[in-house]
PDB file of C-alpha atoms and ligand atoms in Angstrom:
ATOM      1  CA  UNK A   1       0.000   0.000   0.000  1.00  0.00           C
ATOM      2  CA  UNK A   2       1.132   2.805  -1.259  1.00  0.00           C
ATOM      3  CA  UNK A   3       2.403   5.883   1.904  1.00  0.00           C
ATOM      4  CA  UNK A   4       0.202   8.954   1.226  1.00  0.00           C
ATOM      5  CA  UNK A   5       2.537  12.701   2.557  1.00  0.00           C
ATOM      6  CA  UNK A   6       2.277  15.728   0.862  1.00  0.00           C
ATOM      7  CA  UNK A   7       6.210  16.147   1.592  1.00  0.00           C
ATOM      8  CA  UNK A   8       7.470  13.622  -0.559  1.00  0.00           C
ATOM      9  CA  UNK A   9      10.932  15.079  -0.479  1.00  0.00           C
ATOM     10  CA  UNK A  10      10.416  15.240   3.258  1.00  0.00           C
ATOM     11  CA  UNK A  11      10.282  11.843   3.223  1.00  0.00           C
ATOM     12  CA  UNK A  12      13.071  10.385   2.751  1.00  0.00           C
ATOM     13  CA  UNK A  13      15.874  10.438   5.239  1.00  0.00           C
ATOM     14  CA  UNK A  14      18.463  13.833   4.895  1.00  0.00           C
ATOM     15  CA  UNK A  15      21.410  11.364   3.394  1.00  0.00           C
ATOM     16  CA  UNK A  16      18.844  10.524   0.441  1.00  0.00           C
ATOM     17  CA  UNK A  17      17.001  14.158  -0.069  1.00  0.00           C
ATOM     18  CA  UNK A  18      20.509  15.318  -0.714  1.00  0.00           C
ATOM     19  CA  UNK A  19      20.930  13.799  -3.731  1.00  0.00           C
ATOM     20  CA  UNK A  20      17.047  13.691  -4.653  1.00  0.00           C
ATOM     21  CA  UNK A  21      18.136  15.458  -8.015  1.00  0.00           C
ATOM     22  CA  UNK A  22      19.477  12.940  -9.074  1.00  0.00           C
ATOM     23  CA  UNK A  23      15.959  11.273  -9.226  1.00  0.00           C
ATOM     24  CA  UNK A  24      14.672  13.630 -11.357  1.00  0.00           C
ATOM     25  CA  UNK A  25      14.274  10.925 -14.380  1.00  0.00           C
ATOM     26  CA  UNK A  26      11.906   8.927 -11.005  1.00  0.00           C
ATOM     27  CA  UNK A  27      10.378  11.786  -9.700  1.00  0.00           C
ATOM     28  CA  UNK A  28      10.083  14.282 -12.525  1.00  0.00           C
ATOM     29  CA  UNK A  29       6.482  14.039 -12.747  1.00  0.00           C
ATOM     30  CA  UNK A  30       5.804  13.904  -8.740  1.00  0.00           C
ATOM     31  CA  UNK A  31       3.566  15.806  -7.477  1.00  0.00           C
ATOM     32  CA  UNK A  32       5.230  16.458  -4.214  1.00  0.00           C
ATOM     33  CA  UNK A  33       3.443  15.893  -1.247  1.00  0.00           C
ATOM     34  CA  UNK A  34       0.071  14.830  -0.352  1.00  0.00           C
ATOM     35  CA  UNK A  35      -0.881  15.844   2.862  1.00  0.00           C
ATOM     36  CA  UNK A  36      -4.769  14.774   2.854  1.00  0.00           C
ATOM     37  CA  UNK A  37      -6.396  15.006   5.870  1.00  0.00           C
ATOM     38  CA  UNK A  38      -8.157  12.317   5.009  1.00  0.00           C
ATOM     39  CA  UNK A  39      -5.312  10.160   4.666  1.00  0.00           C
ATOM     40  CA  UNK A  40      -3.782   9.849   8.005  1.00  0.00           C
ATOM     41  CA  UNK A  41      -2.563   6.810   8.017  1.00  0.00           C
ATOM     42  CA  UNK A  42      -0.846   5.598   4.886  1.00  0.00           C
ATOM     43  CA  UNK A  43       2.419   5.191   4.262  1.00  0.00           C
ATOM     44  CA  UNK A  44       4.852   7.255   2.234  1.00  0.00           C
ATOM     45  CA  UNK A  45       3.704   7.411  -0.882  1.00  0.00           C
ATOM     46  CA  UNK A  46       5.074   9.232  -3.449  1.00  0.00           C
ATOM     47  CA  UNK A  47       2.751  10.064  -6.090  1.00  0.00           C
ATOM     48  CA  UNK A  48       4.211  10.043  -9.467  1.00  0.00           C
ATOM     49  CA  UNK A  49       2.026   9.177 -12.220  1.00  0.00           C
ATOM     50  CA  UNK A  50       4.718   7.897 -14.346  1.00  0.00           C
ATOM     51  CA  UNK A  51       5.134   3.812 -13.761  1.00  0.00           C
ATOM     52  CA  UNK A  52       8.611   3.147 -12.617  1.00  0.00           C
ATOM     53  CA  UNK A  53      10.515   1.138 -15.039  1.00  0.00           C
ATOM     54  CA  UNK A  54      12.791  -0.736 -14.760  1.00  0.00           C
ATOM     55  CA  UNK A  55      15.395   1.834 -15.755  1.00  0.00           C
ATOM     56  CA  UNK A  56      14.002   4.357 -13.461  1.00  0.00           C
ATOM     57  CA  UNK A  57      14.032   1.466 -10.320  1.00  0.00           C
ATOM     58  CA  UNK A  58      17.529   0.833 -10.993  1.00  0.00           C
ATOM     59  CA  UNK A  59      18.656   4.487 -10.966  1.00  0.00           C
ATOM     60  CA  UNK A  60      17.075   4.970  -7.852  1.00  0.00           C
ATOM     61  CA  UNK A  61      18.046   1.738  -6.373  1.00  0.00           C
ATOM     62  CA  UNK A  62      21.820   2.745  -7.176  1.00  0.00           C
ATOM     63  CA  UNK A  63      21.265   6.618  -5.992  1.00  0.00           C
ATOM     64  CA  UNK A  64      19.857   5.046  -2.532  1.00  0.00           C
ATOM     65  CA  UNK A  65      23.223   3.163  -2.115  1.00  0.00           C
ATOM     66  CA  UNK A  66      21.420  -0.271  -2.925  1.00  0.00           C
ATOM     67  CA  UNK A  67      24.746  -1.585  -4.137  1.00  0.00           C
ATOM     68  CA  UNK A  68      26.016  -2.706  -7.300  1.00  0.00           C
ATOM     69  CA  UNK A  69      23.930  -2.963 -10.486  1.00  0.00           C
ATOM     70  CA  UNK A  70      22.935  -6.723 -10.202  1.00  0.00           C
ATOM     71  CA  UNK A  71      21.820  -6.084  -6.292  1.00  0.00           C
ATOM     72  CA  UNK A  72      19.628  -3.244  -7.971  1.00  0.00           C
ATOM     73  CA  UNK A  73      18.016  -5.630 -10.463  1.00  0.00           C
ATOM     74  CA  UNK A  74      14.546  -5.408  -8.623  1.00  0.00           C
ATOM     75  CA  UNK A  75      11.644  -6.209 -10.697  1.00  0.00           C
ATOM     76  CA  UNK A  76       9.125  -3.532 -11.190  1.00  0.00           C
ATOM     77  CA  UNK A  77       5.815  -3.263  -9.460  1.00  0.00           C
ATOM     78  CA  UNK A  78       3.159  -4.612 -11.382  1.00  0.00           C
ATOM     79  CA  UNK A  79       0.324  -2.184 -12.301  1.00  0.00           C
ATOM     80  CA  UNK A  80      -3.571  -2.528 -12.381  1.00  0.00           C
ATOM     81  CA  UNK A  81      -4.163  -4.863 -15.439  1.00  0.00           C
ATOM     82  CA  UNK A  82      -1.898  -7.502 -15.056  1.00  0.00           C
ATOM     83  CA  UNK A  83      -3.633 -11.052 -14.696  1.00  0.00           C
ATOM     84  CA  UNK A  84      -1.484 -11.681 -12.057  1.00  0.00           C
ATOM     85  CA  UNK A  85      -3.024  -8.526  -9.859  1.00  0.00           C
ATOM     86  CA  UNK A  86      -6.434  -9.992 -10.412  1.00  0.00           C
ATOM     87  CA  UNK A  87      -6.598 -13.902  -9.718  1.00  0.00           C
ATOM     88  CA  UNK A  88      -5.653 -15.892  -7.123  1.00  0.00           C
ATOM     89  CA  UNK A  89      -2.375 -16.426  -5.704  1.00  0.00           C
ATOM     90  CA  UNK A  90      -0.428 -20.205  -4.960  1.00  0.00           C
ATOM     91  CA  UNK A  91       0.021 -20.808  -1.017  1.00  0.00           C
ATOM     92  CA  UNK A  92       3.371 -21.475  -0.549  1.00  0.00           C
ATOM     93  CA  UNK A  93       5.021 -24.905   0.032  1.00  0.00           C
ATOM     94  CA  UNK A  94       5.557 -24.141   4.099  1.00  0.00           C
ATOM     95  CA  UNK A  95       8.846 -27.028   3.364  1.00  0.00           C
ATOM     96  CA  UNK A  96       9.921 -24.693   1.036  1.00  0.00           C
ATOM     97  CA  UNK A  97       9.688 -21.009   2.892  1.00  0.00           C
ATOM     98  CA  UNK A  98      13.163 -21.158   3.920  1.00  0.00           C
ATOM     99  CA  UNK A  99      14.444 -22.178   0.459  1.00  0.00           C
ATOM    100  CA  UNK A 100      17.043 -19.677  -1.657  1.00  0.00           C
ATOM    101  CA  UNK A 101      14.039 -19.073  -3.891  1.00  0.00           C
ATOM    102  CA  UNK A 102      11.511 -17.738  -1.288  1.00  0.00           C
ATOM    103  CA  UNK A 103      14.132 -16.236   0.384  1.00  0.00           C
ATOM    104  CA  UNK A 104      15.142 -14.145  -2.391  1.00  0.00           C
ATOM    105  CA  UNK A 105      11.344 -13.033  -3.315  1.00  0.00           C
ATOM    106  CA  UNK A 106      10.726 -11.826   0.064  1.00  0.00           C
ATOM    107  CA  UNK A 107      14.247  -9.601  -0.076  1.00  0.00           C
ATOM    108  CA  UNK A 108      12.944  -8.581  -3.453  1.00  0.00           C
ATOM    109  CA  UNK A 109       9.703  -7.496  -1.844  1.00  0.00           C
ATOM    110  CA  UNK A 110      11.161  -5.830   1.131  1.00  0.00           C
ATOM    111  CA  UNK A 111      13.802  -3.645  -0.935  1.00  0.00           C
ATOM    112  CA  UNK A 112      10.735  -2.957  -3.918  1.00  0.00           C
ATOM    113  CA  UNK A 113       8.316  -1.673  -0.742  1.00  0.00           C
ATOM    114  CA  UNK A 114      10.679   0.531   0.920  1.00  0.00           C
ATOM    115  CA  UNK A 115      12.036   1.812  -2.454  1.00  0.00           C
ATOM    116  CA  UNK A 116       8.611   2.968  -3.861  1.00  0.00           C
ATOM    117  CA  UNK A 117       8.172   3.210  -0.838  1.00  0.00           C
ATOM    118  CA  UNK A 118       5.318   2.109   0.584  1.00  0.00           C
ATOM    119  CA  UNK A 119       3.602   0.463   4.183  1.00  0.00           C
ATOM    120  CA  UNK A 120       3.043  -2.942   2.038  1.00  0.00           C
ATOM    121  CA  UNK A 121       3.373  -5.424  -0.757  1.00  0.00           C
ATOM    122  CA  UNK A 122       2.094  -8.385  -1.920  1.00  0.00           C
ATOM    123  CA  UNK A 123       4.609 -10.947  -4.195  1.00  0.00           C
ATOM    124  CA  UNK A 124       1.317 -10.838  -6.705  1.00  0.00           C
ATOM    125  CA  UNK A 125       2.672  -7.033  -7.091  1.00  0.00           C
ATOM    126  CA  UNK A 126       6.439  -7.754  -8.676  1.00  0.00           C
ATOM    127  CA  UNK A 127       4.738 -10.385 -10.496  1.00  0.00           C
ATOM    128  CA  UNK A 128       5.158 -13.369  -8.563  1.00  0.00           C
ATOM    129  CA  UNK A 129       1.292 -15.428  -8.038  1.00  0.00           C
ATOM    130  CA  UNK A 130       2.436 -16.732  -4.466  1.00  0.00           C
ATOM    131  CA  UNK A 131       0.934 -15.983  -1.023  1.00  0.00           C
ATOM    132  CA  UNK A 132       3.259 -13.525   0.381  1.00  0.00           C
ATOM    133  CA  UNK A 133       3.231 -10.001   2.267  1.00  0.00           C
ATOM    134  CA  UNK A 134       5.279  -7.595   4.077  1.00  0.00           C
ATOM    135  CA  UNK A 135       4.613  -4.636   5.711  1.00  0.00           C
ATOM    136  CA  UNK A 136       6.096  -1.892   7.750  1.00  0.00           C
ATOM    137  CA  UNK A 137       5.399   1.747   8.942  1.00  0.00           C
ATOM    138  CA  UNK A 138       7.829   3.431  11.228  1.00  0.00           C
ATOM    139  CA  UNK A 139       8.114   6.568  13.263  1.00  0.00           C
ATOM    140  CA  UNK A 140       9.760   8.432  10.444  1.00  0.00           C
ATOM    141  CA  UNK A 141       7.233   8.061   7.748  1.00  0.00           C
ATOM    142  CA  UNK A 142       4.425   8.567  10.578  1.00  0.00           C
ATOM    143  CA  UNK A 143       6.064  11.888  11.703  1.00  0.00           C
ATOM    144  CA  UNK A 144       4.951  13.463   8.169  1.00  0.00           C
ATOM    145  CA  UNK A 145       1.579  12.857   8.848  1.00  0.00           C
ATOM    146  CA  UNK A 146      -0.498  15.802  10.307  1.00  0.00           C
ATOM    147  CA  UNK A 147      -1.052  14.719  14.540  1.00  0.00           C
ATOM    148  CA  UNK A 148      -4.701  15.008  13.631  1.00  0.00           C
ATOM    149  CA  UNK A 149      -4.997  12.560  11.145  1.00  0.00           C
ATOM    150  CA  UNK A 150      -2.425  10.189  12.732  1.00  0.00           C
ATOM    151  CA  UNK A 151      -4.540  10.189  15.153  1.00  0.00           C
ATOM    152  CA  UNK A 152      -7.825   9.074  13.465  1.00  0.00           C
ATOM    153  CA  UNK A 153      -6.492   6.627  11.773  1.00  0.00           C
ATOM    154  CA  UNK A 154      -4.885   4.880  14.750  1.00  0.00           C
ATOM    155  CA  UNK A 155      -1.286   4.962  13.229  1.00  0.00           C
ATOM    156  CA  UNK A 156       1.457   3.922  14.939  1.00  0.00           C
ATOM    157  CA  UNK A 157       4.854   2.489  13.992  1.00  0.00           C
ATOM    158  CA  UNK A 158       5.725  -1.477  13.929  1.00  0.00           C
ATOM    159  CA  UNK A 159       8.471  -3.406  12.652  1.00  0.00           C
ATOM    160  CA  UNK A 160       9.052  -5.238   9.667  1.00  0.00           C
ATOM    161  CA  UNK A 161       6.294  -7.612   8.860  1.00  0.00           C
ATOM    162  CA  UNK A 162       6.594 -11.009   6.465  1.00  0.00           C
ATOM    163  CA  UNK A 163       3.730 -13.136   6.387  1.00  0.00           C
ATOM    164  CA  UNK A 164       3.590 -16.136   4.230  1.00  0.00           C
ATOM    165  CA  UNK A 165       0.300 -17.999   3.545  1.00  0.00           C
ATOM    166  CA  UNK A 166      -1.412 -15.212   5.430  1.00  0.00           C
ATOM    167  CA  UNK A 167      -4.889 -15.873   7.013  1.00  0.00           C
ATOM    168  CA  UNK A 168      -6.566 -12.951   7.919  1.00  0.00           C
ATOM    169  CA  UNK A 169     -10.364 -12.709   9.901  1.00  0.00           C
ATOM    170  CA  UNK A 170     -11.594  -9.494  11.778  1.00  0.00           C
ATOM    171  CA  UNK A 171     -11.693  -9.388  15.681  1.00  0.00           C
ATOM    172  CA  UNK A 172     -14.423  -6.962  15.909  1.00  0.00           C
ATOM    173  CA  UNK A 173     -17.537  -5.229  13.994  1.00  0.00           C
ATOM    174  CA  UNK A 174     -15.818  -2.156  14.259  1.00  0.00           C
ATOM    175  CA  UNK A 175     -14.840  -0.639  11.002  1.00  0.00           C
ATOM    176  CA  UNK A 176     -13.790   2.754   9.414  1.00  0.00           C
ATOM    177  CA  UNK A 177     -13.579   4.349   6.049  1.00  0.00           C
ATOM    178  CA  UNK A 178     -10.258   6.372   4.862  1.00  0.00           C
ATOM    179  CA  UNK A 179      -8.722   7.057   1.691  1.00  0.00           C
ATOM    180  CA  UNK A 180      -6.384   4.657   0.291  1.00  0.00           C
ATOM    181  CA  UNK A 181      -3.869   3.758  -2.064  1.00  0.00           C
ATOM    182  CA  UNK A 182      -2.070   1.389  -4.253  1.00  0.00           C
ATOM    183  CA  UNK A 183       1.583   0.890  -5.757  1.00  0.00           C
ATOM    184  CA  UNK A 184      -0.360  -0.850  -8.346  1.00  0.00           C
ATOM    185  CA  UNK A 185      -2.893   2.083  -8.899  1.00  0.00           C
ATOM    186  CA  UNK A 186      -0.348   4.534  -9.314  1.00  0.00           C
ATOM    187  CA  UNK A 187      -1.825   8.111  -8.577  1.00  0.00           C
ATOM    188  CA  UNK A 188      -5.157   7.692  -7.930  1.00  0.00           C
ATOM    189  CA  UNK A 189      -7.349   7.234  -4.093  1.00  0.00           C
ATOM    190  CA  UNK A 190     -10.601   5.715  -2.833  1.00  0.00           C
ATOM    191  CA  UNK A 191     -12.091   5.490   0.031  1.00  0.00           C
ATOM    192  CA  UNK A 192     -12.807   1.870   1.360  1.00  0.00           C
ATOM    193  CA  UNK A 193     -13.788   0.977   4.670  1.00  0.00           C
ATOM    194  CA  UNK A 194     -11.751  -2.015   6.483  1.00  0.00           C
ATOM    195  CA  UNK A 195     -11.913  -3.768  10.006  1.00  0.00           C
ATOM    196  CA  UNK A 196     -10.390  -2.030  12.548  1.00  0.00           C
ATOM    197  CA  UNK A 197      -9.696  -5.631  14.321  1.00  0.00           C
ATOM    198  CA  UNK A 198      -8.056  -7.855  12.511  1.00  0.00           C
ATOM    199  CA  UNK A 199      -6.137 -11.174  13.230  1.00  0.00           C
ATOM    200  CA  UNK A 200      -3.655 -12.533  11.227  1.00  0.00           C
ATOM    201  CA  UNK A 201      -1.825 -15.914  11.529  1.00  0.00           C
ATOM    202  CA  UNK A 202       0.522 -17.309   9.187  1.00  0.00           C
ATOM    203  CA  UNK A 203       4.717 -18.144   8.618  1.00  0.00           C
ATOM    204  CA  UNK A 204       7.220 -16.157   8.902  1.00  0.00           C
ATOM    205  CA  UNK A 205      10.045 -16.169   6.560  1.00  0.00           C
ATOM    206  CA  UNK A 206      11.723 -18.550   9.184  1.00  0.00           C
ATOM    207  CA  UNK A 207       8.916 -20.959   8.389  1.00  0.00           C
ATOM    208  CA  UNK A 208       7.874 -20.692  12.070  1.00  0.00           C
ATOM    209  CA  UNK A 209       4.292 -20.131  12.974  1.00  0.00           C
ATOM    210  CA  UNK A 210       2.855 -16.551  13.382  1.00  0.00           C
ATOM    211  CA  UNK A 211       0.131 -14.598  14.322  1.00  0.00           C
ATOM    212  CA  UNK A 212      -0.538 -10.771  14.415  1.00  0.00           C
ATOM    213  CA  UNK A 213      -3.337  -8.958  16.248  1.00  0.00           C
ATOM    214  CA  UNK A 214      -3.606  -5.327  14.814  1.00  0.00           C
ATOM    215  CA  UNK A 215      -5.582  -2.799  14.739  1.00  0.00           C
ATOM    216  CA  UNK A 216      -6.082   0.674  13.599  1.00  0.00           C
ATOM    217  CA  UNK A 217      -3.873   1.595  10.192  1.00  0.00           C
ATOM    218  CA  UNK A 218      -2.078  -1.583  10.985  1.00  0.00           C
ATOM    219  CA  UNK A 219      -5.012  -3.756  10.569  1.00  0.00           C
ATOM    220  CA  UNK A 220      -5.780  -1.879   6.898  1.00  0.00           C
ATOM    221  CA  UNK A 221      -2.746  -2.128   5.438  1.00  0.00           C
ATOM    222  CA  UNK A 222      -2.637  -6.196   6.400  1.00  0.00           C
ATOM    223  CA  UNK A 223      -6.324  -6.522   4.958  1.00  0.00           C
ATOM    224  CA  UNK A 224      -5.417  -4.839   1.982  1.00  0.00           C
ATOM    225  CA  UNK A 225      -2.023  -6.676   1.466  1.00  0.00           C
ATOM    226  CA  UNK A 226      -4.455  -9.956   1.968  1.00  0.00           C
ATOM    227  CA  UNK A 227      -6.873  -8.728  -1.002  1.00  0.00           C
ATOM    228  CA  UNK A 228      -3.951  -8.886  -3.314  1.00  0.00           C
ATOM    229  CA  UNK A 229      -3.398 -12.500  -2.447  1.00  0.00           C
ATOM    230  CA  UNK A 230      -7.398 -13.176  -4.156  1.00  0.00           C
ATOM    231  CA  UNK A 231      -6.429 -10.991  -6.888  1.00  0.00           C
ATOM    232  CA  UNK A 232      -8.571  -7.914  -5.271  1.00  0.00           C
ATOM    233  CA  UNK A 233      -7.199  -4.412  -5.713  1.00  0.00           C
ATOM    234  CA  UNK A 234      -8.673  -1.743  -3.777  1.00  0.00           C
ATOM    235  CA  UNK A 235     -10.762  -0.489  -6.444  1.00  0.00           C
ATOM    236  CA  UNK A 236     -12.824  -3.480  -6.517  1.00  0.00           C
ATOM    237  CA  UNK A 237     -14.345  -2.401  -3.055  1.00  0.00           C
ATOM    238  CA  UNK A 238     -14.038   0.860  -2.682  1.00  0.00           C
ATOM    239  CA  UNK A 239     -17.212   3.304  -1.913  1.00  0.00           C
ATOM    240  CA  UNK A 240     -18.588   4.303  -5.682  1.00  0.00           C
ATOM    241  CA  UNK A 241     -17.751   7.839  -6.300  1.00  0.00           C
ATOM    242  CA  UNK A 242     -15.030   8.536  -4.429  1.00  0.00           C
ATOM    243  CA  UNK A 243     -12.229   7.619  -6.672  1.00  0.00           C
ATOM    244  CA  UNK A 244      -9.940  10.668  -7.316  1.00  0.00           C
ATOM    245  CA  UNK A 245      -6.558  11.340  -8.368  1.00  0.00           C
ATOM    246  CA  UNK A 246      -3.947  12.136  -6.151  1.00  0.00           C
ATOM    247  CA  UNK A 247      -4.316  15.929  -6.950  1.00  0.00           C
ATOM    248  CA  UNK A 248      -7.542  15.812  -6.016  1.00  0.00           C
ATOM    249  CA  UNK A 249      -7.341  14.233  -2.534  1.00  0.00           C
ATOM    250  CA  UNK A 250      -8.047  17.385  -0.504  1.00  0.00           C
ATOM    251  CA  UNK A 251     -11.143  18.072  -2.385  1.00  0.00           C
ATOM    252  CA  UNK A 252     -14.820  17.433  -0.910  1.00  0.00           C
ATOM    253  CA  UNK A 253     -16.675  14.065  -0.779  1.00  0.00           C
ATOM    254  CA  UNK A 254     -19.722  13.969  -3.765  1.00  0.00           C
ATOM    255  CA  UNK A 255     -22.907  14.687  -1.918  1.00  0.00           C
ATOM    256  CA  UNK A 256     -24.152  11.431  -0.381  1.00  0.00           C
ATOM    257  CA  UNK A 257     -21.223   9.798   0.359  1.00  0.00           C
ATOM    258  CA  UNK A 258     -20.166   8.109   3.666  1.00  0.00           C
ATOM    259  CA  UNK A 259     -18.121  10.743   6.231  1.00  0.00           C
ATOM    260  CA  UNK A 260     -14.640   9.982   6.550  1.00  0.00           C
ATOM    261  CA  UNK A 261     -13.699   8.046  10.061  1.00  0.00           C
ATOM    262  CA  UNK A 262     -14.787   4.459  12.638  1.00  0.00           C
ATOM    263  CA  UNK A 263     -18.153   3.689  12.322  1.00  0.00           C
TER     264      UNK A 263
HETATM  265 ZN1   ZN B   1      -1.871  -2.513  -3.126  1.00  0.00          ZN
END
C-alpha cells in the first residue's frame, strides 16, 4: 500500500534528499506531497504518475546506495491490469519457505516496498502469483503525517512484517472508512472501509508459525495486502464515487457519500 505525505521530499531520510536530483528521471512528474487530511494513516507514498521502469528502479536503487547494479536488479511493481493482480495467488510450500528461492522473493519485496516506498506489498505485485506479504510503517514516515490525522487513523509504527500464507479474519464489527492507495494504482485514491480488528496468523520467513493482532492503520494495510493474495485491488471495493486522483485528494466528498472516520 502505497504511503500517502504531501512532503514527498520530506520523506526520505536527509542522506537521500541530498541527492534527490538525481531522481529527477523517477520523480520528474511527482507531485510532491500529499498531505490529505483524510489520509492519516498511509504510508509514504510518493505520487508520481509515471510507472517506474525498470530503468528508473535501478537508478534509484543505485542513488539510494542499494549496491552494485545486479543487487539493484529489482523487478518492477506490477500495475492494475496484469492477470497476475487480479486472480488468485499459490500458497506457498511451508517445506519450502526457507528455500534460496523464497528467500530471495521476500528480499525482493522488502527492498521494492521501501524503495517505492510504501507500508506494504504483496509478491502478486512484482509479479510473482504466491501468497506472500510484508509490511512496515515506522516513526519516520508517521512523523509526516499531520497529529490530527495520525490520530484518526490509529497509526502507529511497527516493525518489519513477512507473512507467508497469510490468514486474515476481523476481531471486531468495528470498522472505518479512509482514503487509500495502491503501488499498483499509481496516482489515484478511494475510500474503502476495512476492520479495525483484525487477526492474522501465518509463517514467517523462518517458516515458524505466526500470528498478528492489529488494529487501527495496521489492521488496513494487512487486509489490503491480503486482497492482493485473491487478486482484489482496492478499487474493486471501494465506496462508488469517491475515486480521485492524487491531486484531487483534498477536495470534498460527492454529496451522499459516507463521512470519513470508525463507524
Ligand atoms: Zn496494493
Amino acid at each position: 500500500m502505497e504511503v500517502l505525505h504531501r512532503f514527498s521530499f520530506r520523506l526520505l531520510p536527509a542522506t537521500r534528499s541530498l541527492n534527490l536530483t538525481k531522481l529527477s528521471p523517477l520523480y520528474l512528474s511527482t507531485r510532491i506531497p500529499i498531505y490529505g487530511p483524510a489520509f492519516p494513516n498511509q504510508t509514504l507514498q510518493f505520487t508520481s504518475r509515471r510507472p517506474l521502469s525498470s530503468s528508473s528502479v535501478a537508478k534509484a536503487g543505485w542513488f539510494l546506495g542499494l549496491g552494485d547494479k545486479k543487487k539493484t536488479s529489482l523487478p518492477d511493481i506490477v500495475k492494475a491490469g496484469d492477470p497476475v493482480l487480479h486472480e488468485p495467488a499459490k500458497e506457498v510450500n511451508p517445506d519450502e519457505i526457507g528455500s534460496e528461492r523464497i528467500q530471495k522473493i521476500i528480499d525482493d519485496m522488502i527492498r521494492a516496498m521501501r524503495l517505492a516506498p510504501g507500508v506494504g506489498l504483496a509478491a502478486p505485485q512484482i509479479g510473482v502469483p504466491l501468497r506472500i506479504i510484508v509490511l512496515e510503517d515506522t516513526a519516520e514516515y508517521i512523523s509526516y503525517a499531520p497529529k490530527e490525522e495520525i490520530k484518526a487513523q490509529d497509526r502507529r509504527p511497527f516493525d518489519l512484517l513477512v507473512i507467508v500464507n497469510p490468514k486474515l479474519k476481523k476481531k471486531s464489527s468495528r470498522s472505518a472508512l479512509f482514503f487509500e492507495g495502491c503501488l499498483s494504482v499509481d496516482g489515484f485514491r478511494a475510500v474503502v472501509e476495512r476492520h479495525l480488528d483484525v487477526e492474522v496468523t501465518g509463517f514467517g520467513r523462518d517458516g515458524q508459525p505466526i500470528k498478528v493482532d492489529a488494529s487501527g492503520w495496521q489492521a488496513r494495510i494487512l487486509q489490503h495486502e491480503c486482497d492482493h493474495l485473491e487478486g482484489t485491488l482496492y478499487v474493486d471495493k471501494m465506496v462508488p464515487r469517491t475515486f480521485r486522483t492524487v491531486e484531487n485528494l483534498d477536495l470534498p466528498l460527492a454529496e451522499g457519500c459516507p463521512k470519513l472516520g470508525a463507524r
